[in-house]
Amino acid sequence: GGSSQQACYNFLSGIVCDERFDYVIGTFVLANAVVLGIQTEFAARSARGEVEEPAVFKQSSSAFCAIFVLEMVLRILVHQGDFFTAPSWQWNVLDLL
């Protein structure tokens, strides 16, 4: 019913609207940047035949993608139409790209 939907919304809103959520996502963004840098180095060395690119890079890429998709879904569910009209809407659109 409506009360369980409201409880779910309140729960998700409490998570997404907490500044710690932004810090956690920011940490994932930085970790992804580090992994991408390391992956780029391995890709360059792999192209020269020096090393083989480890499979862990594909796995980490999939994991980061899943995390960022989940973040967007949660933010859109909580903010709904405001996601695209809030004062920081430009950042939200950039995150979708």
Coordinates of N, CA, C and O in Angstrom, one line a residue:
G1 N 0.8 -1.2 0.0 CA 0.0 0.0 0.0 C 0.8 1.3 0.0 O 2.0 1.2 -0.1
G2 N 0.1 2.4 0.2 CA 0.8 3.7 0.2 C 1.8 3.9 1.3 O 2.8 4.5 1.1
S3 N 1.4 3.3 2.5 CA 2.3 3.6 3.6 C 3.7 2.9 3.4 O 4.7 3.4 3.8
S4 N 3.6 1.7 2.8 CA 4.9 1.0 2.6 C 5.7 1.7 1.5 O 7.0 1.7 1.6
Q5 N 5.1 2.2 0.5 CA 5.8 3.0 -0.5 C 6.4 4.2 0.1 O 7.5 4.6 -0.3
Q6 N 5.6 4.9 0.9 CA 6.2 6.1 1.6 C 7.3 5.8 2.5 O 8.3 6.5 2.5
A7 N 7.3 4.6 3.2 CA 8.4 4.2 4.0 C 9.6 3.9 3.2 O 10.7 4.3 3.6
C8 N 9.4 3.3 2.1 CA 10.5 3.0 1.2 C 11.1 4.3 0.6 O 12.4 4.4 0.6
Y9 N 10.3 5.2 0.2 CA 10.8 6.5 -0.3 C 11.5 7.2 0.8 O 12.6 7.8 0.6
N10 N 11.0 7.2 2.0 CA 11.7 7.9 3.2 C 13.0 7.3 3.4 O 14.0 8.0 3.7
F11 N 13.1 5.9 3.4 CA 14.3 5.2 3.6 C 15.4 5.6 2.5 O 16.5 6.0 2.8
L12 N 15.0 5.5 1.2 CA 15.9 5.9 0.1 C 16.3 7.3 0.2 O 17.4 7.7 0.0
S13 N 15.3 8.2 0.5 CA 15.6 9.6 0.6 C 16.6 9.9 1.7 O 17.5 10.8 1.6
G14 N 16.5 9.2 2.8 CA 17.4 9.4 3.9 C 18.9 9.0 3.5 O 19.8 9.6 4.0
I15 N 19.0 8.0 2.6 CA 20.3 7.6 2.2 C 20.8 8.6 1.2 O 21.9 9.2 1.3
V16 N 20.1 8.9 0.1 CA 20.5 9.7 -1.0 C 20.8 11.2 -0.6 O 21.7 11.8 -1.1
C17 N 19.9 11.7 0.3 CA 20.1 13.1 0.7 C 21.1 13.3 1.8 O 21.3 14.4 2.2
D18 N 21.7 12.2 2.3 CA 22.7 12.4 3.3 C 24.0 12.7 2.7 O 24.4 12.1 1.7
E19 N 24.8 13.7 3.2 CA 26.0 14.1 2.5 C 27.0 12.9 2.5 O 27.9 12.9 1.7
R20 N 26.9 12.0 3.4 CA 27.8 10.8 3.4 C 27.7 10.0 2.1 O 28.6 9.4 1.6
F21 N 26.5 10.0 1.6 CA 26.2 9.3 0.3 C 27.1 10.0 -0.8 O 27.8 9.3 -1.6
D22 N 27.2 11.3 -0.8 CA 28.0 12.0 -1.8 C 29.5 11.7 -1.6 O 30.2 11.5 -2.6
Y23 N 29.9 11.6 -0.3 CA 31.3 11.2 0.0 C 31.6 9.8 -0.5 O 32.7 9.6 -1.1
V24 N 30.7 8.9 -0.3 CA 30.9 7.5 -0.7 C 31.0 7.4 -2.2 O 31.9 6.8 -2.8
I25 N 30.1 8.1 -2.9 CA 30.1 8.1 -4.4 C 31.4 8.8 -4.9 O 32.0 8.3 -5.8
G26 N 31.8 9.9 -4.3 CA 33.0 10.6 -4.6 C 34.2 9.7 -4.5 O 35.1 9.7 -5.3
T27 N 34.2 8.9 -3.4 CA 35.3 7.9 -3.2 C 35.4 6.9 -4.3 O 36.4 6.6 -4.8
F28 N 34.2 6.4 -4.7 CA 34.1 5.5 -5.9 C 34.6 6.2 -7.2 O 35.3 5.5 -8.0
V29 N 34.3 7.4 -7.4 CA 34.7 8.1 -8.6 C 36.2 8.2 -8.6 O 36.9 8.0 -9.6
L30 N 36.8 8.6 -7.4 CA 38.3 8.6 -7.4 C 38.9 7.3 -7.5 O 39.9 7.1 -8.3
A31 N 38.4 6.2 -6.9 CA 38.9 4.9 -7.1 C 38.8 4.5 -8.5 O 39.7 3.8 -9.1
N32 N 37.7 4.8 -9.2 CA 37.6 4.5 -10.6 C 38.6 5.2 -11.4 O 39.2 4.6 -12.4
A33 N 38.9 6.4 -11.1 CA 39.9 7.2 -11.9 C 41.3 6.5 -11.7 O 42.1 6.4 -12.7
V34 N 41.6 6.1 -10.5 CA 42.9 5.4 -10.2 C 43.0 4.1 -11.0 O 44.0 3.8 -11.7
V35 N 41.9 3.3 -11.0 CA 41.9 2.0 -11.7 C 42.0 2.3 -13.2 O 42.7 1.5 -13.9
L36 N 41.3 3.3 -13.7 CA 41.4 3.6 -15.1 C 42.8 4.0 -15.5 O 43.3 3.6 -16.6
G37 N 43.5 4.7 -14.7 CA 44.9 5.1 -14.9 C 45.8 3.8 -15.0 O 46.6 3.7 -15.9
I38 N 45.6 3.0 -14.0 CA 46.4 1.7 -14.0 C 46.1 0.9 -15.2 O 47.0 0.3 -15.9
Q39 N 44.8 0.8 -15.5 CA 44.3 0.0 -16.7 C 44.9 0.5 -18.0 O 45.3 -0.2 -18.9
T40 N 45.0 1.8 -18.1 CA 45.5 2.5 -19.3 C 47.0 2.1 -19.5 O 47.5 1.8 -20.6
E41 N 47.7 2.1 -18.4 CA 49.1 1.7 -18.4 C 49.3 0.2 -18.9 O 50.1 -0.1 -19.7
F42 N 48.5 -0.6 -18.3 CA 48.5 -2.0 -18.7 C 48.1 -2.2 -20.2 O 48.7 -3.0 -20.9
A43 N 47.1 -1.5 -20.6 CA 46.7 -1.6 -22.0 C 47.8 -1.1 -23.0 O 48.0 -1.8 -24.0
A44 N 48.5 -0.1 -22.6 CA 49.6 0.4 -23.5 C 50.7 -0.6 -23.5 O 51.3 -0.9 -24.6
R45 N 51.0 -1.2 -22.3 CA 52.1 -2.2 -22.3 C 51.6 -3.5 -23.0 O 52.5 -4.2 -23.6
S46 N 50.4 -3.8 -22.9 CA 49.8 -5.0 -23.5 C 49.9 -4.8 -25.0 O 50.2 -5.8 -25.8
A47 N 49.6 -3.6 -25.5 CA 49.6 -3.4 -27.0 C 51.0 -3.6 -27.5 O 51.2 -4.0 -28.7
R48 N 52.0 -3.3 -26.7 CA 53.4 -3.5 -27.1 C 53.9 -5.0 -26.9 O 55.0 -5.3 -27.2
G49 N 53.0 -5.8 -26.3 CA 53.3 -7.2 -26.1 C 54.2 -7.4 -24.9 O 54.7 -8.5 -24.7
E50 N 54.3 -6.4 -24.0 CA 55.1 -6.6 -22.8 C 54.4 -7.4 -21.7 O 55.0 -8.1 -21.0
V51 N 53.1 -7.2 -21.6 CA 52.3 -7.8 -20.5 C 50.9 -8.2 -21.1 O 50.5 -7.6 -22.1
E52 N 50.2 -9.0 -20.3 CA 48.8 -9.3 -20.7 C 48.0 -8.5 -19.7 O 48.2 -8.5 -18.5
E53 N 46.9 -7.9 -20.2 CA 46.0 -7.1 -19.3 C 45.2 -8.0 -18.4 O 44.5 -9.0 -18.9
P54 N 45.3 -7.8 -17.1 CA 44.6 -8.7 -16.2 C 43.1 -8.6 -16.3 O 42.5 -7.5 -16.6
A55 N 42.4 -9.7 -16.1 CA 40.9 -9.8 -16.2 C 40.2 -8.9 -15.2 O 39.1 -8.5 -15.3
V56 N 41.0 -8.7 -14.1 CA 40.4 -7.9 -13.0 C 39.9 -6.5 -13.5 O 39.0 -5.9 -12.9
F57 N 40.5 -6.0 -14.5 CA 40.1 -4.7 -15.0 C 38.7 -4.7 -15.6 O 37.9 -3.8 -15.4
K58 N 38.3 -5.8 -16.3 CA 37.0 -5.9 -16.8 C 36.0 -6.0 -15.7 O 34.9 -5.4 -15.7
Q59 N 36.4 -6.8 -14.7 CA 35.5 -7.0 -13.5 C 35.3 -5.7 -12.7 O 34.2 -5.3 -12.4
S60 N 36.4 -4.9 -12.6 CA 36.3 -3.7 -11.8 C 35.5 -2.6 -12.6 O 34.7 -1.9 -12.1
S61 N 35.6 -2.7 -13.9 CA 34.9 -1.7 -14.8 C 33.4 -2.0 -14.7 O 32.6 -1.1 -14.6
S62 N 33.0 -3.3 -14.7 CA 31.6 -3.7 -14.5 C 31.1 -3.3 -13.2 O 29.9 -2.8 -13.0
A63 N 31.9 -3.5 -12.1 CA 31.5 -3.1 -10.8 C 31.2 -1.6 -10.6 O 30.2 -1.2 -10.1
F64 N 32.2 -0.8 -11.1 CA 32.0 0.6 -11.1 C 30.8 1.1 -11.9 O 30.0 1.9 -11.4
C65 N 30.6 0.5 -13.0 CA 29.4 0.8 -13.8 C 28.1 0.5 -13.1 O 27.2 1.3 -13.0
A66 N 28.1 -0.6 -12.5 CA 26.9 -1.0 -11.7 C 26.6 -0.1 -10.5 O 25.5 0.4 -10.3
I67 N 27.7 0.3 -9.9 CA 27.6 1.3 -8.7 C 27.0 2.6 -9.2 O 26.1 3.2 -8.6
F68 N 27.6 3.1 -10.3 CA 27.2 4.4 -10.8 C 25.7 4.4 -11.4 O 25.0 5.4 -11.3
V69 N 25.3 3.3 -12.0 CA 24.0 3.1 -12.5 C 23.0 3.1 -11.3 O 22.0 3.8 -11.3
L70 N 23.4 2.4 -10.3 CA 22.6 2.3 -9.0 C 22.4 3.7 -8.4 O 21.4 4.1 -8.0
E71 N 23.5 4.5 -8.4 CA 23.5 5.8 -7.9 C 22.5 6.7 -8.6 O 21.7 7.4 -8.0
M72 N 22.5 6.6 -10.0 CA 21.6 7.4 -10.8 C 20.2 7.0 -10.6 O 19.3 7.8 -10.4
V73 N 19.9 5.7 -10.5 CA 18.6 5.2 -10.3 C 18.0 5.7 -9.0 O 16.9 6.2 -8.9
L74 N 18.9 5.6 -7.9 CA 18.4 6.1 -6.6 C 18.2 7.6 -6.6 O 17.1 8.0 -6.0
R75 N 19.0 8.3 -7.2 CA 18.9 9.8 -7.2 C 17.6 10.2 -8.0 O 16.8 11.0 -7.6
I76 N 17.3 9.5 -9.1 CA 16.2 9.8 -9.9 C 14.9 9.4 -9.2 O 13.9 10.1 -9.2
L77 N 14.9 8.2 -8.5 CA 13.8 7.8 -7.7 C 13.5 8.8 -6.6 O 12.3 9.1 -6.3
V78 N 14.5 9.3 -5.9 CA 14.3 10.2 -4.8 C 13.9 11.6 -5.3 O 12.9 12.2 -4.8
H79 N 14.6 12.1 -6.2 CA 14.4 13.5 -6.6 C 13.3 13.7 -7.7 O 12.9 14.8 -8.0
Q80 N 13.0 12.6 -8.4 CA 12.0 12.6 -9.5 C 12.3 13.7 -10.5 O 13.4 13.9 -11.0
G81 N 11.3 14.5 -10.8 CA 11.4 15.6 -11.8 C 12.4 16.6 -11.4 O 13.0 17.3 -12.2
D82 N 12.6 16.8 -10.0 CA 13.6 17.8 -9.6 C 15.0 17.4 -10.0 O 15.9 18.3 -10.0
F83 N 15.2 16.2 -10.3 CA 16.6 15.7 -10.7 C 17.0 16.6 -11.9 O 18.2 16.9 -12.1
F84 N 16.1 16.9 -12.8 CA 16.4 17.7 -14.0 C 16.1 19.2 -13.9 O 16.4 19.9 -14.9
T85 N 15.6 19.6 -12.8 CA 15.2 21.0 -12.7 C 15.8 21.7 -11.5 O 15.7 22.9 -11.3
A86 N 16.5 20.9 -10.6 CA 17.1 21.5 -9.4 C 18.2 22.5 -9.8 O 18.7 22.4 -10.9
P87 N 18.7 23.3 -8.9 CA 19.7 24.3 -9.2 C 21.0 23.6 -9.7 O 21.7 24.2 -10.5
S88 N 21.3 22.3 -9.3 CA 22.4 21.6 -9.8 C 22.1 20.6 -10.9 O 22.8 19.7 -11.1
W89 N 21.1 20.9 -11.7 CA 20.6 20.0 -12.7 C 21.7 19.7 -13.7 O 21.8 18.6 -14.3
Q90 N 22.6 20.6 -14.0 CA 23.7 20.4 -15.0 C 24.6 19.3 -14.6 O 25.0 18.5 -15.4
W91 N 24.9 19.2 -13.3 CA 25.8 18.1 -12.8 C 25.0 16.8 -12.9 O 25.7 15.8 -13.3
N92 N 23.7 16.8 -12.7 CA 23.0 15.5 -12.8 C 23.0 15.1 -14.3 O 23.1 13.9 -14.5
V93 N 22.8 16.0 -15.2 CA 22.8 15.6 -16.6 C 24.2 15.1 -17.0 O 24.4 14.1 -17.7
L94 N 25.2 15.8 -16.5 CA 26.6 15.3 -16.8 C 26.8 13.9 -16.2 O 27.5 13.1 -16.9
D95 N 26.3 13.6 -15.1 CA 26.5 12.3 -14.5 C 25.8 11.2 -15.3 O 26.2 10.1 -15.3
L96 N 24.8 11.6 -16.0 CA 24.1 10.6 -16.9 C 24.9 10.3 -18.2 O 24.6 9.3 -18.8
L97 N 25.8 11.2 -18.5 CA 26.5 10.9 -19.8 C 27.6 9.9 -19.6 O 28.2 9.3 -19.4

